[in-house]
Amino acid sequence: QVQLVQSGAEVKKPGASVKVSCKASGYTFSTYAMHWVRQAPGQRLEWMGWINAGNGNTQYSQKFQGRVTITRDTSANTAHMELSSLRSEDAAVYYCARASNSQWLARDIFDYWGQGTLVTVSS
Amino acid sequence: DIQMTQSPSAMSASVGDRVTITCRASQGISNYLVWFQQKPGKVPKRLIYAAFILQSGVPSRFSGSGSGTEFTLTISSLQPEDFATYYCLQHNNYPWTFGQGTKVEIK
């Protein structure tokens, strides 16, 4: 069965970076995309960006451009999301979610999610 | 960016009620819309994709409709386990965007 298992909670100081991992199993990692979504306390879900796990191409939300980097390691079936220059507003639960590489293939859009990683930003 | 606006933002309903949640897109998104259910402290769960296709394993009391800019999620007979927050997502254009959520509470 498909599983996405994320790395554990992080506590970071303002200005630092955080890297969250998402290990996939139960499907062919390189034939899908991995997206990252975050949710601040009491807020809506917010899309951050995605990576084509096959060719490594990425696309980011303009809001996070320059601060977010999504990578993947196909040998480990793992995607990573690194967010730099952290500020208090970045405190949130970060999720990875699977999708097809084509945004038009609705069947596979966010059908599986990681369990979430809580990132706390505090001095 | 496409803005997704849900209405209402919150509602109170009783078990057995018919509930309808609306999601409006600021521009046409064809049927590239997904509905999720999220309970406190839990991961979002996909209910509907392609605006109207029921996710396998989701009870048939959930249904979706709409195309273009206006979409609805209907729960035909609200059950105790349905009290949650519901989100829509458009994936027609990048950046993908979510609605602000509709919290369904017990009356």
mmCIF file of C-alpha atoms in Angstrom:
data_model
loop_
_atom_site.group_PDB
_atom_site.id
_atom_site.type_symbol
_atom_site.label_atom_id
_atom_site.label_comp_id
_atom_site.label_asym_id
_atom_site.label_seq_id
_atom_site.Cartn_x
_atom_site.Cartn_y
_atom_site.Cartn_z
ATOM 1 C CA GLN A 1 0.000 0.000 0.000
ATOM 2 C CA VAL A 2 1.089 3.549 -0.674
ATOM 3 C CA GLN A 3 2.687 5.284 2.287
ATOM 4 C CA LEU A 4 4.348 8.642 2.721
ATOM 5 C CA VAL A 5 6.326 8.903 5.940
ATOM 6 C CA GLN A 6 7.686 12.282 6.944
ATOM 7 C CA SER A 7 10.532 13.225 9.228
ATOM 8 C CA GLY A 8 9.921 14.357 12.772
ATOM 9 C CA ALA A 9 9.039 17.666 14.342
ATOM 10 C CA GLU A 10 11.558 20.491 14.222
ATOM 11 C CA VAL A 11 12.224 23.534 16.380
ATOM 12 C CA LYS A 12 14.152 26.293 14.650
ATOM 13 C CA LYS A 13 15.248 29.814 15.419
ATOM 14 C CA PRO A 14 14.222 32.737 13.228
ATOM 15 C CA GLY A 15 16.557 33.048 10.269
ATOM 16 C CA ALA A 16 17.452 29.372 10.254
ATOM 17 C CA SER A 17 16.532 26.748 7.652
ATOM 18 C CA VAL A 18 14.532 23.566 8.015
ATOM 19 C CA LYS A 19 14.584 20.471 5.831
ATOM 20 C CA VAL A 20 11.658 18.072 5.913
ATOM 21 C CA SER A 21 11.788 14.628 4.326
ATOM 22 C CA CYS A 22 9.058 12.464 2.870
ATOM 23 C CA LYS A 23 9.830 8.796 2.226
ATOM 24 C CA ALA A 24 7.542 7.065 -0.230
ATOM 25 C CA SER A 25 6.739 3.377 -0.505
ATOM 26 C CA GLY A 26 4.201 1.155 -2.195
ATOM 27 C CA TYR A 27 4.453 2.699 -5.661
ATOM 28 C CA THR A 28 7.033 3.622 -8.288
ATOM 29 C CA PHE A 29 8.385 6.860 -6.853
ATOM 30 C CA SER A 30 9.829 8.234 -10.083
ATOM 31 C CA THR A 31 6.539 8.066 -11.988
ATOM 32 C CA TYR A 32 4.722 10.536 -9.765
ATOM 33 C CA ALA A 33 5.096 14.060 -8.458
ATOM 34 C CA MET A 34 5.445 15.131 -4.868
ATOM 35 C CA HIS A 35 3.867 18.328 -3.681
ATOM 36 C CA TRP A 36 4.325 20.224 -0.448
ATOM 37 C CA VAL A 37 1.481 21.897 1.408
ATOM 38 C CA ARG A 38 1.574 23.667 4.727
ATOM 39 C CA GLN A 39 -1.021 24.635 7.317
ATOM 40 C CA ALA A 40 -0.414 27.268 9.968
ATOM 41 C CA PRO A 41 -2.478 26.989 13.157
ATOM 42 C CA GLY A 42 -6.136 27.703 12.414
ATOM 43 C CA GLN A 43 -5.352 28.581 8.805
ATOM 44 C CA ARG A 44 -6.197 27.162 5.417
ATOM 45 C CA LEU A 45 -4.026 24.710 3.560
ATOM 46 C CA GLU A 46 -1.368 26.447 1.453
ATOM 47 C CA TRP A 47 0.358 24.986 -1.597
ATOM 48 C CA MET A 48 4.120 25.546 -1.689
ATOM 49 C CA GLY A 49 5.462 23.738 -4.719
ATOM 50 C CA TRP A 50 6.154 20.422 -6.374
ATOM 51 C CA ILE A 51 8.776 18.207 -7.919
ATOM 52 C CA ASN A 52 8.577 15.764 -10.769
ATOM 53 C CA ALA A 53 10.234 12.819 -9.041
ATOM 54 C CA GLY A 54 11.310 11.399 -12.385
ATOM 55 C CA ASN A 55 13.239 14.283 -13.924
ATOM 56 C CA GLY A 56 13.639 16.519 -10.870
ATOM 57 C CA ASN A 57 11.890 19.530 -12.394
ATOM 58 C CA THR A 58 10.379 21.827 -9.808
ATOM 59 C CA GLN A 59 7.839 24.620 -9.587
ATOM 60 C CA TYR A 60 7.255 26.847 -6.599
ATOM 61 C CA SER A 61 4.629 29.231 -5.374
ATOM 62 C CA GLN A 62 5.772 32.797 -5.942
ATOM 63 C CA LYS A 63 5.155 33.396 -2.236
ATOM 64 C CA PHE A 64 8.042 31.086 -1.352
ATOM 65 C CA GLN A 65 10.271 31.679 -4.381
ATOM 66 C CA GLY A 66 13.849 32.092 -3.287
ATOM 67 C CA ARG A 67 13.267 30.513 0.120
ATOM 68 C CA VAL A 68 12.027 27.028 -0.734
ATOM 69 C CA THR A 69 13.908 24.224 -2.410
ATOM 70 C CA ILE A 70 12.339 20.862 -3.195
ATOM 71 C CA THR A 71 14.619 17.982 -4.106
ATOM 72 C CA ARG A 72 14.358 14.252 -4.425
ATOM 73 C CA ASP A 73 16.592 11.223 -4.019
ATOM 74 C CA THR A 74 15.305 8.487 -6.290
ATOM 75 C CA SER A 75 17.657 5.904 -4.777
ATOM 76 C CA ALA A 76 15.949 6.453 -1.420
ATOM 77 C CA ASN A 77 12.438 7.131 -2.752
ATOM 78 C CA THR A 78 12.490 10.330 -0.734
ATOM 79 C CA ALA A 79 11.511 13.917 -1.406
ATOM 80 C CA HIS A 80 12.816 16.831 0.621
ATOM 81 C CA MET A 81 11.550 20.348 1.211
ATOM 82 C CA GLU A 82 13.930 22.955 2.574
ATOM 83 C CA LEU A 83 12.667 26.350 3.705
ATOM 84 C CA SER A 84 15.212 29.011 4.564
ATOM 85 C CA SER A 85 15.196 32.355 6.379
ATOM 86 C CA LEU A 86 12.504 31.114 8.710
ATOM 87 C CA ARG A 87 10.232 33.592 10.426
ATOM 88 C CA SER A 88 7.499 33.173 12.994
ATOM 89 C CA GLU A 89 4.847 33.034 10.265
ATOM 90 C CA ASP A 90 6.440 29.841 8.927
ATOM 91 C CA ALA A 91 5.405 27.913 12.024
ATOM 92 C CA ALA A 92 3.082 25.292 10.602
ATOM 93 C CA VAL A 93 2.472 21.658 9.861
ATOM 94 C CA TYR A 94 4.132 20.747 6.573
ATOM 95 C CA TYR A 95 2.704 17.943 4.458
ATOM 96 C CA CYS A 96 3.903 16.096 1.412
ATOM 97 C CA ALA A 97 1.214 14.819 -0.922
ATOM 98 C CA ARG A 98 1.398 12.658 -4.006
ATOM 99 C CA ALA A 99 0.064 13.651 -7.389
ATOM 100 C CA SER A 100 0.519 12.730 -11.016
ATOM 101 C CA ASN A 101 3.110 14.625 -13.022
ATOM 102 C CA SER A 102 0.282 15.952 -15.141
ATOM 103 C CA GLN A 103 -1.945 18.469 -13.323
ATOM 104 C CA TRP A 104 -4.752 17.332 -15.591
ATOM 105 C CA LEU A 105 -4.802 13.753 -14.283
ATOM 106 C CA ALA A 106 -7.315 14.314 -11.524
ATOM 107 C CA ARG A 107 -7.401 10.698 -10.380
ATOM 108 C CA ASP A 108 -4.009 11.012 -8.696
ATOM 109 C CA ILE A 109 -4.213 14.497 -7.259
ATOM 110 C CA PHE A 110 -3.395 14.404 -3.549
ATOM 111 C CA ASP A 111 -4.711 10.883 -3.080
ATOM 112 C CA TYR A 112 -2.027 10.160 -0.486
ATOM 113 C CA TRP A 113 -0.530 12.438 2.150
ATOM 114 C CA GLY A 114 2.284 12.230 4.631
ATOM 115 C CA GLN A 115 1.428 12.416 8.305
ATOM 116 C CA GLY A 116 2.659 15.993 8.594
ATOM 117 C CA THR A 117 5.716 17.551 10.223
ATOM 118 C CA LEU A 118 5.315 20.285 12.799
ATOM 119 C CA VAL A 119 7.816 23.087 12.405
ATOM 120 C CA THR A 120 8.078 25.504 15.320
ATOM 121 C CA VAL A 121 9.934 28.782 14.869
ATOM 122 C CA SER A 122 10.963 30.358 18.120
ATOM 123 C CA SER A 123 13.870 32.302 19.501
ATOM 124 C CA ASP B 1 -3.513 33.524 -8.747
ATOM 125 C CA ILE B 2 -6.950 31.915 -8.714
ATOM 126 C CA GLN B 3 -8.867 32.742 -5.552
ATOM 127 C CA MET B 4 -11.075 30.014 -4.116
ATOM 128 C CA THR B 5 -13.879 31.219 -1.873
ATOM 129 C CA GLN B 6 -15.996 28.843 0.146
ATOM 130 C CA SER B 7 -19.355 29.565 1.683
ATOM 131 C CA PRO B 8 -20.292 29.400 4.370
ATOM 132 C CA SER B 9 -17.078 29.589 6.392
ATOM 133 C CA ALA B 10 -18.811 27.821 9.252
ATOM 134 C CA MET B 11 -22.162 26.249 9.878
ATOM 135 C CA SER B 12 -24.095 24.372 12.513
ATOM 136 C CA ALA B 13 -26.124 21.373 11.490
ATOM 137 C CA SER B 14 -27.853 18.395 13.030
ATOM 138 C CA VAL B 15 -27.404 14.703 12.361
ATOM 139 C CA GLY B 16 -29.563 13.801 9.383
ATOM 140 C CA ASP B 17 -29.468 17.274 7.830
ATOM 141 C CA ARG B 18 -28.663 17.847 4.197
ATOM 142 C CA VAL B 19 -25.586 20.059 3.974
ATOM 143 C CA THR B 20 -24.352 21.993 0.966
ATOM 144 C CA ILE B 21 -21.013 23.769 0.764
ATOM 145 C CA THR B 22 -20.127 26.043 -2.133
ATOM 146 C CA CYS B 23 -16.721 26.797 -3.599
ATOM 147 C CA ARG B 24 -16.319 29.619 -6.114
ATOM 148 C CA ALA B 25 -13.261 30.173 -8.281
ATOM 149 C CA SER B 26 -12.189 33.649 -9.370
ATOM 150 C CA GLN B 27 -11.808 32.319 -12.910
ATOM 151 C CA GLY B 28 -12.819 29.192 -14.745
ATOM 152 C CA ILE B 29 -11.100 25.989 -13.697
ATOM 153 C CA SER B 30 -13.073 23.483 -15.788
ATOM 154 C CA ASN B 31 -13.600 20.534 -13.420
ATOM 155 C CA TYR B 32 -10.132 20.520 -11.868
ATOM 156 C CA LEU B 33 -11.443 20.658 -8.343
ATOM 157 C CA VAL B 34 -10.922 18.412 -5.333
ATOM 158 C CA TRP B 35 -12.777 18.293 -2.010
ATOM 159 C CA PHE B 36 -11.083 17.283 1.234
ATOM 160 C CA GLN B 37 -12.297 16.594 4.741
ATOM 161 C CA GLN B 38 -10.028 17.424 7.657
ATOM 162 C CA LYS B 39 -10.602 16.631 11.311
ATOM 163 C CA PRO B 40 -8.642 18.414 14.060
ATOM 164 C CA GLY B 41 -5.040 17.292 14.200
ATOM 165 C CA LYS B 42 -5.510 14.942 11.253
ATOM 166 C CA VAL B 43 -4.315 14.731 7.682
ATOM 167 C CA PRO B 44 -6.711 15.960 4.970
ATOM 168 C CA LYS B 45 -8.687 13.154 3.377
ATOM 169 C CA ARG B 46 -9.744 13.319 -0.264
ATOM 170 C CA LEU B 47 -13.492 12.940 -0.750
ATOM 171 C CA ILE B 48 -14.158 14.009 -4.330
ATOM 172 C CA TYR B 49 -11.929 14.650 -7.341
ATOM 173 C CA ALA B 50 -12.601 15.983 -10.828
ATOM 174 C CA ALA B 51 -15.428 17.924 -9.174
ATOM 175 C CA PHE B 52 -17.798 14.971 -8.958
ATOM 176 C CA ILE B 53 -15.941 11.645 -8.789
ATOM 177 C CA LEU B 54 -16.311 9.987 -5.397
ATOM 178 C CA GLN B 55 -13.083 8.710 -3.898
ATOM 179 C CA SER B 56 -13.130 4.959 -3.375
ATOM 180 C CA GLY B 57 -14.258 4.109 0.145
ATOM 181 C CA VAL B 58 -16.018 7.418 0.770
ATOM 182 C CA PRO B 59 -19.707 7.026 1.693
ATOM 183 C CA SER B 60 -22.193 7.742 -1.053
ATOM 184 C CA ARG B 61 -23.891 10.448 1.047
ATOM 185 C CA PHE B 62 -21.079 12.705 -0.220
ATOM 186 C CA SER B 63 -21.441 14.104 -3.709
ATOM 187 C CA GLY B 64 -19.903 16.889 -5.752
ATOM 188 C CA SER B 65 -21.079 18.936 -8.676
ATOM 189 C CA GLY B 66 -20.204 21.972 -10.735
ATOM 190 C CA SER B 67 -17.869 23.143 -13.428
ATOM 191 C CA GLY B 68 -16.204 26.371 -14.420
ATOM 192 C CA THR B 69 -16.365 28.693 -11.433
ATOM 193 C CA GLU B 70 -18.995 27.282 -9.102
ATOM 194 C CA PHE B 71 -18.890 23.967 -7.298
ATOM 195 C CA THR B 72 -20.812 22.309 -4.516
ATOM 196 C CA LEU B 73 -20.161 19.548 -2.027
ATOM 197 C CA THR B 74 -23.320 17.966 -0.675
ATOM 198 C CA ILE B 75 -23.737 15.657 2.278
ATOM 199 C CA SER B 76 -27.168 14.131 1.876
ATOM 200 C CA SER B 77 -27.654 13.061 5.495
ATOM 201 C CA LEU B 78 -25.089 14.348 7.963
ATOM 202 C CA GLN B 79 -23.580 11.727 10.236
ATOM 203 C CA PRO B 80 -21.728 12.251 13.540
ATOM 204 C CA GLU B 81 -18.402 11.414 11.908
ATOM 205 C CA ASP B 82 -18.910 14.140 9.287
ATOM 206 C CA PHE B 83 -18.337 17.019 11.681
ATOM 207 C CA ALA B 84 -15.095 18.419 10.321
ATOM 208 C CA THR B 85 -13.643 21.163 8.145
ATOM 209 C CA TYR B 86 -13.999 20.850 4.390
ATOM 210 C CA TYR B 87 -11.629 22.384 1.839
ATOM 211 C CA CYS B 88 -11.731 22.726 -1.914
ATOM 212 C CA LEU B 89 -8.594 22.794 -4.068
ATOM 213 C CA GLN B 90 -8.170 23.945 -7.658
ATOM 214 C CA HIS B 91 -5.419 22.350 -9.731
ATOM 215 C CA ASN B 92 -6.172 23.972 -13.079
ATOM 216 C CA ASN B 93 -3.543 26.701 -12.722
ATOM 217 C CA TYR B 94 -0.354 27.117 -10.749
ATOM 218 C CA PRO B 95 -0.154 28.049 -7.961
ATOM 219 C CA TRP B 96 -2.724 25.530 -6.842
ATOM 220 C CA THR B 97 -5.008 27.171 -4.316
ATOM 221 C CA PHE B 98 -7.304 26.037 -1.533
ATOM 222 C CA GLY B 99 -10.484 27.547 -0.234
ATOM 223 C CA GLN B 100 -10.470 28.933 3.277
ATOM 224 C CA GLY B 101 -12.407 25.980 4.606
ATOM 225 C CA THR B 102 -15.925 25.351 5.872
ATOM 226 C CA LYS B 103 -16.239 24.147 9.437
ATOM 227 C CA VAL B 104 -19.296 21.976 10.003
ATOM 228 C CA GLU B 105 -20.236 21.917 13.677
ATOM 229 C CA ILE B 106 -22.908 20.160 15.677
ATOM 230 C CA LYS B 107 -26.071 22.163 16.308
#
